[in-house]
Coordinates of C-alpha atoms in Angstrom, one line a residue:
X1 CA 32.7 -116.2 58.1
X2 CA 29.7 -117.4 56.3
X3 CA 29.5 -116.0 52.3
X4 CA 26.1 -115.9 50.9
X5 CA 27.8 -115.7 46.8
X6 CA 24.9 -118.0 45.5
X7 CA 21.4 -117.8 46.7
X8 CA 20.5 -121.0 46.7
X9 CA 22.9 -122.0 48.6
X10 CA 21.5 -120.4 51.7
X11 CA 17.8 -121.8 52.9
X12 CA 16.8 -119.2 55.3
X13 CA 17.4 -121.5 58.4
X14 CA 19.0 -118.7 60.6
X15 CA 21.3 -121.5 62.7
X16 CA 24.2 -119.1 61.7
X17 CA 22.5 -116.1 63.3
X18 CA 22.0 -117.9 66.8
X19 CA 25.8 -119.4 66.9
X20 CA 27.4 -116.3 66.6
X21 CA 28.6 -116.1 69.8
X22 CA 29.6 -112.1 69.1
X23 CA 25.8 -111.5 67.7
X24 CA 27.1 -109.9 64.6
X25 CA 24.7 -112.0 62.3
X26 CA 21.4 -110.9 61.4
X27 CA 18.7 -112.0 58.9
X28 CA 17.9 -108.7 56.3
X29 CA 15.4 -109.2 53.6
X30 CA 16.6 -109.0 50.0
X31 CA 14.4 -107.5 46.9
X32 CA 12.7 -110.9 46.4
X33 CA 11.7 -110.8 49.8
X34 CA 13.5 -113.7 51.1
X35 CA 15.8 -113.3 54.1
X36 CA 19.2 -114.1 54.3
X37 CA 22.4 -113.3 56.7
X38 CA 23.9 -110.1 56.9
X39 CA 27.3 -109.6 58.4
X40 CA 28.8 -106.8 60.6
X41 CA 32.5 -107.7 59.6
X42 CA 33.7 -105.2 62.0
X43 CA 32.3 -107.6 64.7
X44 CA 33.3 -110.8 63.3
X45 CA 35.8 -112.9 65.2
X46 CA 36.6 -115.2 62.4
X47 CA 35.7 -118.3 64.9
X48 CA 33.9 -120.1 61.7
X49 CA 31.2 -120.9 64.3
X50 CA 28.5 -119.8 61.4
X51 CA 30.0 -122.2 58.6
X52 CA 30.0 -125.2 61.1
X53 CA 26.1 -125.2 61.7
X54 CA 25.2 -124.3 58.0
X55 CA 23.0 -127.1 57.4
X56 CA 23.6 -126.8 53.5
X57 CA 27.5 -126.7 53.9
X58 CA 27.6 -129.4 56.0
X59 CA 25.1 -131.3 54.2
X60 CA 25.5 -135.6 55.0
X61 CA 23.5 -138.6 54.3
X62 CA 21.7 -139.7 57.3
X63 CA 22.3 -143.3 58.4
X64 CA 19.4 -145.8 57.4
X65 CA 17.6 -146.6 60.4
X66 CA 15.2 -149.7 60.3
X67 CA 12.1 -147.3 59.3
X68 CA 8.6 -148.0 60.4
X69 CA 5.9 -146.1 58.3
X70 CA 1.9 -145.1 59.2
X71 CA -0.9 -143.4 57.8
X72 CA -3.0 -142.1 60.8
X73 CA -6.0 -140.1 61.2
X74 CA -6.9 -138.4 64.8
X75 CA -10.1 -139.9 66.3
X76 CA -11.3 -136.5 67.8
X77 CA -13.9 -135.0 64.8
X78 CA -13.1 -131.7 65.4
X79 CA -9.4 -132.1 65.3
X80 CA -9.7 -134.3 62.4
X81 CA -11.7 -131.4 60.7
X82 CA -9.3 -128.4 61.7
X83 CA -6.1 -130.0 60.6
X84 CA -4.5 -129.9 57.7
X85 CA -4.5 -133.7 56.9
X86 CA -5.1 -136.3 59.8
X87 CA -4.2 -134.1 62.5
X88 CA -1.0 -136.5 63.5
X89 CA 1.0 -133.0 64.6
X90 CA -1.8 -132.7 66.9
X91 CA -1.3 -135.5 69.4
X92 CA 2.4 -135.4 69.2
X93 CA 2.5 -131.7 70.4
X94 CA -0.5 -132.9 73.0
X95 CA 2.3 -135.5 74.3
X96 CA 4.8 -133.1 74.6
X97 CA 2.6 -130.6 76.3
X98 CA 1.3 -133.1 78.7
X99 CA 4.6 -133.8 80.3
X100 CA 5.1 -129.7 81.5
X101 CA 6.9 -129.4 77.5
X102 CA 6.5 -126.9 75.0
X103 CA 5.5 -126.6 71.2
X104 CA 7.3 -124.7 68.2
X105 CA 5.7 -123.9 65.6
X106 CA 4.6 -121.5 63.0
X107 CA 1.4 -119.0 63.1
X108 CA 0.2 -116.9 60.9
X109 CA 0.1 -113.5 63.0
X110 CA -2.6 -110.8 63.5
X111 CA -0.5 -108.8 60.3
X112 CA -0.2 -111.8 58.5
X113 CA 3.2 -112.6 59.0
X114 CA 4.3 -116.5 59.4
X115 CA 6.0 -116.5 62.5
X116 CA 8.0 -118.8 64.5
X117 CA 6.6 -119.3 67.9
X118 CA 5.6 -121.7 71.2
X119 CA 3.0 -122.8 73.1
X120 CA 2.6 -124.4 76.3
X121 CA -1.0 -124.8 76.7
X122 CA -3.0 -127.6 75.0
X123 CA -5.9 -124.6 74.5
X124 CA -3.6 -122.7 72.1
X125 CA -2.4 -125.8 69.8
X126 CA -5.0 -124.2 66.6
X127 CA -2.4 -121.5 66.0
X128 CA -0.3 -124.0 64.2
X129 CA -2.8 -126.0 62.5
X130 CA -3.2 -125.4 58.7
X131 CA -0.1 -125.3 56.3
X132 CA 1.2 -122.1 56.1
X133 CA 2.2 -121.2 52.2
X134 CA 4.8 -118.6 53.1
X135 CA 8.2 -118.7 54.2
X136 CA 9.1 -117.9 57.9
X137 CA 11.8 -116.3 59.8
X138 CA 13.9 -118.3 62.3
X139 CA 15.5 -116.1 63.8
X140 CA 15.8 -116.2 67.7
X141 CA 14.4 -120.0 67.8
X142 CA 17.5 -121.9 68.1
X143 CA 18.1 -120.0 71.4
X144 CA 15.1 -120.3 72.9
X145 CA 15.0 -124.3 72.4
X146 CA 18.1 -124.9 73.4
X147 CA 17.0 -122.8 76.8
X148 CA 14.3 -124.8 77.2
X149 CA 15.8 -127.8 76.6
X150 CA 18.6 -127.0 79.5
X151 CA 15.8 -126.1 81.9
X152 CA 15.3 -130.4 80.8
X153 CA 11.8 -129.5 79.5
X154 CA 10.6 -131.6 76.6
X155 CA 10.6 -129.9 73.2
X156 CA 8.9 -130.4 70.2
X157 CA 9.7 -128.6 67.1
X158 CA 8.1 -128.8 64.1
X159 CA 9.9 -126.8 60.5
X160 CA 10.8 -128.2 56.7
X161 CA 13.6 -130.4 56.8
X162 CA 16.2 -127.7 56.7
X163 CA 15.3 -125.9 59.6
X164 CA 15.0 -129.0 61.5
X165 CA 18.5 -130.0 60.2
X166 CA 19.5 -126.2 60.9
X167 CA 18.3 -126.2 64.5
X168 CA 20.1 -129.7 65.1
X169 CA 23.7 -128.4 63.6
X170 CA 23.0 -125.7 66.0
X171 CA 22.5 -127.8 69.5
X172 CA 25.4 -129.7 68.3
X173 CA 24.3 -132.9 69.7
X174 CA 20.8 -135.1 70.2
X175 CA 18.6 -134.2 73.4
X176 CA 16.4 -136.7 74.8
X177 CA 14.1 -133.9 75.5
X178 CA 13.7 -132.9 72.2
X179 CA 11.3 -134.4 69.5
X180 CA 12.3 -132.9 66.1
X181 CA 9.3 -133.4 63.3
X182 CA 9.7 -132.2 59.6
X183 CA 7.0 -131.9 57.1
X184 CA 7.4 -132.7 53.1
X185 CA 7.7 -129.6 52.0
X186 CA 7.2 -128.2 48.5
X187 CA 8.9 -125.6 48.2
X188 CA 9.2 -122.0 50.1
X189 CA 7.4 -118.9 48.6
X190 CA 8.3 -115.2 49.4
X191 CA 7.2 -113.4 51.9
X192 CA 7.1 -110.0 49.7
X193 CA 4.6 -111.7 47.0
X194 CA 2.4 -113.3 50.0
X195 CA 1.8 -109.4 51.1
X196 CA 1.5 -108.3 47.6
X197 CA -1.7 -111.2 47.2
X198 CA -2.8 -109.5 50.7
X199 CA -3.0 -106.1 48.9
X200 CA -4.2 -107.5 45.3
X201 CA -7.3 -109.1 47.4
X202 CA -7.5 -106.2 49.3
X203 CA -7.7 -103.8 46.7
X204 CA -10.4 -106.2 44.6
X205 CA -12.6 -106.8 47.5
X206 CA -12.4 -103.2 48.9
X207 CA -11.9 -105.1 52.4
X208 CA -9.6 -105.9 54.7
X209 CA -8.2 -109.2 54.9
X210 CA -8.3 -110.8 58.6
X211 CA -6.7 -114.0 58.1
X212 CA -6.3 -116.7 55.2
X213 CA -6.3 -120.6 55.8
X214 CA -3.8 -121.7 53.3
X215 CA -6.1 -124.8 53.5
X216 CA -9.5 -125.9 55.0
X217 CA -11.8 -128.8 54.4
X218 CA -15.1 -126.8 53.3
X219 CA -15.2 -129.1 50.1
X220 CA -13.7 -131.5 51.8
X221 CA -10.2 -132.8 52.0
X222 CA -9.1 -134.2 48.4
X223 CA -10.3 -130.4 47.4
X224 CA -8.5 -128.5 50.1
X225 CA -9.0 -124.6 48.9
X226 CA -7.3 -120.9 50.2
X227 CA -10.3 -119.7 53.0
X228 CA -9.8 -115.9 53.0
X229 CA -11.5 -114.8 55.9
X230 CA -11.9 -110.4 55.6
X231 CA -14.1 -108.0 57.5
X232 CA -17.2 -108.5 55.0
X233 CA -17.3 -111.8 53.6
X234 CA -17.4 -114.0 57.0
X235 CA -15.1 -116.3 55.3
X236 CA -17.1 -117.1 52.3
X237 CA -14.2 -116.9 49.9
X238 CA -13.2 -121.1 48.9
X239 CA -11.1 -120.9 45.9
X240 CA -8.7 -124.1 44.8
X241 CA -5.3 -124.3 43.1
X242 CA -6.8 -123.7 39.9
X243 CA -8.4 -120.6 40.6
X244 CA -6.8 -118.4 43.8
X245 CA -3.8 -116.7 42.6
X246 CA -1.7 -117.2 45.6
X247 CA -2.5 -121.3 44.8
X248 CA -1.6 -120.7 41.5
X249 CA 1.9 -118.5 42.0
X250 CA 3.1 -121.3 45.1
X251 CA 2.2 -124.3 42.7
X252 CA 3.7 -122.9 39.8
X253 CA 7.0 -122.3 41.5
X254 CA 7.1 -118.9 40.3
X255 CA 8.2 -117.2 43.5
X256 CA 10.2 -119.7 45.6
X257 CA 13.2 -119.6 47.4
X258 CA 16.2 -120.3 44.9
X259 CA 17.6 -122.9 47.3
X260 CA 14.3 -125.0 47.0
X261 CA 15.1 -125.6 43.6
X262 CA 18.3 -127.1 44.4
X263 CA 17.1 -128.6 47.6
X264 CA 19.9 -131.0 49.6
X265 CA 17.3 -131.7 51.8
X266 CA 14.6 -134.7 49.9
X267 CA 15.7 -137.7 50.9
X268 CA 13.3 -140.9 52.5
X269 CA 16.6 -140.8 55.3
X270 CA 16.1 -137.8 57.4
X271 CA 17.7 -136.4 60.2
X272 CA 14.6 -135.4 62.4
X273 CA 12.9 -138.1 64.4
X274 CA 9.6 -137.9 62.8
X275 CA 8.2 -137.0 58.9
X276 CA 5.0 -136.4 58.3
X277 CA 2.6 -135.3 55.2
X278 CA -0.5 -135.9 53.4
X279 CA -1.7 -139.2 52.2
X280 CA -4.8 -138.2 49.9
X281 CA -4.9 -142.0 49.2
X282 CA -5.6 -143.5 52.6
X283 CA -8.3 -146.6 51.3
X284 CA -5.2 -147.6 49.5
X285 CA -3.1 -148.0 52.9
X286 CA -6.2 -149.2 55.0
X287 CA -10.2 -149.4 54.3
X288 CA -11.2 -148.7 57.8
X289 CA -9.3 -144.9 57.2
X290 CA -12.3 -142.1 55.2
X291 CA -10.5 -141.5 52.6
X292 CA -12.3 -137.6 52.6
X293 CA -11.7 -136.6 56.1
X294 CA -8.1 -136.4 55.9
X295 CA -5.0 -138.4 56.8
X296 CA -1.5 -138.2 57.4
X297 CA 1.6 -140.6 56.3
X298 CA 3.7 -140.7 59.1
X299 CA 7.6 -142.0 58.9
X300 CA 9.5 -143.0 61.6
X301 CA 13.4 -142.2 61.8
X302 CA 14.5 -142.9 65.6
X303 CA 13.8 -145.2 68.4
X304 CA 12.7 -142.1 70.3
X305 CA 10.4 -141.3 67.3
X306 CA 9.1 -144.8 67.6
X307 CA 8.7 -144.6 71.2
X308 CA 6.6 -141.0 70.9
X309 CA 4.5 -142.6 68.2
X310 CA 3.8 -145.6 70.9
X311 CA 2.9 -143.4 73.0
X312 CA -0.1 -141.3 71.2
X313 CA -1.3 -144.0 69.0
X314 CA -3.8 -144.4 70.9
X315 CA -5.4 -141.4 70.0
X316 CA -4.9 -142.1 66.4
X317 CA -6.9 -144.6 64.0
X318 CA -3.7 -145.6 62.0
X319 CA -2.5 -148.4 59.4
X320 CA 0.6 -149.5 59.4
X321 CA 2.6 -149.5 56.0
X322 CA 5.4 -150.0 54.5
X323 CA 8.0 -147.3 54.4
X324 CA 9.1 -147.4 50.4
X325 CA 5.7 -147.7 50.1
X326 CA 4.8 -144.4 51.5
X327 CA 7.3 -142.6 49.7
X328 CA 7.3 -144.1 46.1
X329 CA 4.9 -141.6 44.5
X330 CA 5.8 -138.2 46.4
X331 CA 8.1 -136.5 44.0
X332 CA 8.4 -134.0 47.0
X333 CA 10.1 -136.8 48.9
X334 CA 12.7 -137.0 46.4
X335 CA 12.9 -134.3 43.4
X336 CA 13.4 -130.5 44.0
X337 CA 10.5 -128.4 41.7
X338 CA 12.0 -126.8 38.4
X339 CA 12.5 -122.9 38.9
X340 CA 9.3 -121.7 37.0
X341 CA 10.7 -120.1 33.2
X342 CA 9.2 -117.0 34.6
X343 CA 10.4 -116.6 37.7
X344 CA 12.8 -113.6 36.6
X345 CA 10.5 -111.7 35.0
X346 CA 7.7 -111.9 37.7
X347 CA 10.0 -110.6 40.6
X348 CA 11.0 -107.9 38.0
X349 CA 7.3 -106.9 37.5
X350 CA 6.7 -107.2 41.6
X351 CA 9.2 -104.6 41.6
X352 CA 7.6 -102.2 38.9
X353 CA 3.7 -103.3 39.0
X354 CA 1.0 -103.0 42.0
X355 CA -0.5 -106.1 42.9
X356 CA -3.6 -106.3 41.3
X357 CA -1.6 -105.4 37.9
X358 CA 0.9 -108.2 39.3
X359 CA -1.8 -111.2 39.9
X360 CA -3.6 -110.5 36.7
X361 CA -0.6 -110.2 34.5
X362 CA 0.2 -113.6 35.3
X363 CA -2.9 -115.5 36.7
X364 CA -5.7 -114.1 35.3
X365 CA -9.1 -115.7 35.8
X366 CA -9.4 -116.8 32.2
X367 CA -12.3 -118.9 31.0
X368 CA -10.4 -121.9 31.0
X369 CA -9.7 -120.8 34.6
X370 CA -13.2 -120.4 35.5
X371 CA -14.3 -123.3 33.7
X372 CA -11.9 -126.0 35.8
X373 CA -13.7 -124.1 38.8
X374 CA -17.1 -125.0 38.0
X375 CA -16.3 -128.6 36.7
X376 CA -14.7 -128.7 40.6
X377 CA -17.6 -127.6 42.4
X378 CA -20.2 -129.5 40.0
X379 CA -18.7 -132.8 41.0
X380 CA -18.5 -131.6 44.7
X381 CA -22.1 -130.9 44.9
X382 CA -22.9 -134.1 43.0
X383 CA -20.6 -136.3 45.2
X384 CA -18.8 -137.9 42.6
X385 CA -15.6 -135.7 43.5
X386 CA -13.8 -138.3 45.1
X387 CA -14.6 -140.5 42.5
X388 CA -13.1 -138.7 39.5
X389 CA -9.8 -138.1 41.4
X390 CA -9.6 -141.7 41.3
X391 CA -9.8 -141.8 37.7
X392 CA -7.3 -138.8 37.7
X393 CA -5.1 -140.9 39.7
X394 CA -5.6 -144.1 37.7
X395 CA -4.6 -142.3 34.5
X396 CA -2.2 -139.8 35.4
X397 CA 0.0 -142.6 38.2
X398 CA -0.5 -138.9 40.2
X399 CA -1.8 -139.3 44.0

């Protein structure tokens, strides 16, 4: 019987939930709104079944395989401009879906809830485009691939490395007919704060918030910002990471998942076929790539990976690079984020404070605040953004 004693030694991946062959396992949401497995002992059969596909019990260095690394942007405008970075996810899902497969992945749903879902129409792949800043719930997936995968359809699943590594502990062996991507993954934040930013905007804007774009392109891609998109601003609102508050709590690791800070799972040696993630430096890799339209570093892990990249490259304007290369400035590759010296103290307040009393007790829009966000925009609007990242990035060593 699985034992949750430490919180971060449980990442949310559910494989224990969909193993349990008496279905006594289910995923309950604690008080910092992350969910973890509860137990009905008087069900439990003692078969161990939940241990054996823990992904962070059973944690083991993957085998080097002879790695072949890319940065790729997709040639379509429009999907180029919708994705995240260089819309590389796009065309692998496309090739799955083209031969009668189907797509997992995660949406952000009509109540603004990141859920785990599928597609099998090419029409309905922009449901998964975008990064979604919140953690997900798993639960239910791991059946519903392996199902498909039985029926000997081709399956691509996309998750962070532990719920890939999850989902593979879980099938207990490698299908042909299944394509497993991961994404470098900073860290996990909690579900409870996400709604608590909902309300906080909510009750600021006196609207109601449709949907948010954790990240769109409107200034371009080296200044990604949070488009929140309610029922009276027709998606005006653009703020960065130095000004939304939701930005600001994710990259200040102030409300992640305790197991991301001791994460088992950054390693250049993964077990999924595919990794990609953003490459905010693509003239470095190849001059023919725009370096402000968005790209995506692509690492191979499997011959099957290799083959699937083969396969859609031609849809893709793509460099090849060298592997170590890739990886040798993304900490996220390697180095789990220090828990934020806060952290405590902020889940206390979420418990005590509403939200607008939450978000401005700890991200207020100071004048330093405010001042970063007009240096931002100034250089945006005098096209010399670009430019001063590189500087940034010459002095800091920081891509």
């Amino acid at each position: 019987m699985i034992d949750i004693s430490e919180k971060n030694m449980c990442c949310g991946c559910a494989a224990c939930v969909g193993i349990c062959p008496k279905d006594c396992i289910k995923m309950k949401e604690d008080e910092e709104g992350f969910q973890y497995p509860s137990i009905d002992k008087s069900k439990c059969i003692e078969c161990g079944a939940c241990e054996k596909v823990c992904p962070v019990l059973n944690y083991a260095e993957k085998k080097p395989f002879e790695q072949k690394g890319y940065v790729v942007q997709h040639k379509n405008p429009s999907v180029l401009r919708e994705s995240t970075s260089g819309g590389a996810f796009t065309a692998i899902a496309k090739y799955t879906l083209n031969r009668g497969g189907v797509v997992f992945g995660i949406e952000l749903t009509d109540d603004l809830t990141a859920k785990r879902t599928y597609i099998e129409k090419e029409s309905e792949l922009y449901r998964f485009r975008s990064s979604k800043y919140v953690q997900n719930c798993e639960e239910g997936v791991h059946r519903q691939v392996k199902a498909f995968l039985k029926e000997g359809r081709c399956v691509c699943f996309s998750g962070t490395p532990c719920q890939t590594e999850g989902l593979r502990n879980y099938l207990g062996k490698d299908y042909e007919n299944l394509i497993l991507v991961d994404v470098v993954c900073h860290a996990v934040p909690s579900p409870l704060i996400f709604r608590k930013y909902i309300e906080y905007q909510e009750q600021k804007t006196g609207s109601k918030v449709k949907t948010v774009k954790f990240r769109d392109k409107h200034y371009g891609y080296k200044y990604s910002t949070l488009n929140l998109i309610t029922d009276k601003n027709q998606g005006s609102y653009h703020q960065g990471v130095e000004s939304d508050p939701w930005l600001r709590a994710f990259f200040s690791n102030i409300c992640d998942r305790p197991s991301c800070h001791n994460c088992r799972f950054r390693s250049r040696y993964r077990k999924s076929d595919i990794t990609i993630w953003d490459c905010f430096n693509a003239g470095r890799f190849s001059k023919e790539l725009d370096n402000d339209k968005g790209a995506t570093r692509v690492l191979i892990h499997t011959k099957k990976g290799e083959t699937v990249f083969n396969e859609v490259c031609s849809e893709l304007n793509y460099a090849e690079a060298d592997p170590e290369a890739l990886v040798s400035t993304v900490k996220e590759m390697k180095e789990s984020p220090k828990p934020n010296e806060r952290r405590t103290a902020f889940f206390q307040d979420a418990g005590s404070l509403d939200s607008r009393e939450l978000f401005e007790k700890y991200f207020p829009k100071t004048l330093k605040v405010r001042a970063e966000h007009a240096v931002r925009l100034t250089c945006y609007k005098l096209g010399i953004y670009s430019v001063m990242k590189k500087l940034f990035v010459k002095i800091t060593h920081k891509y």
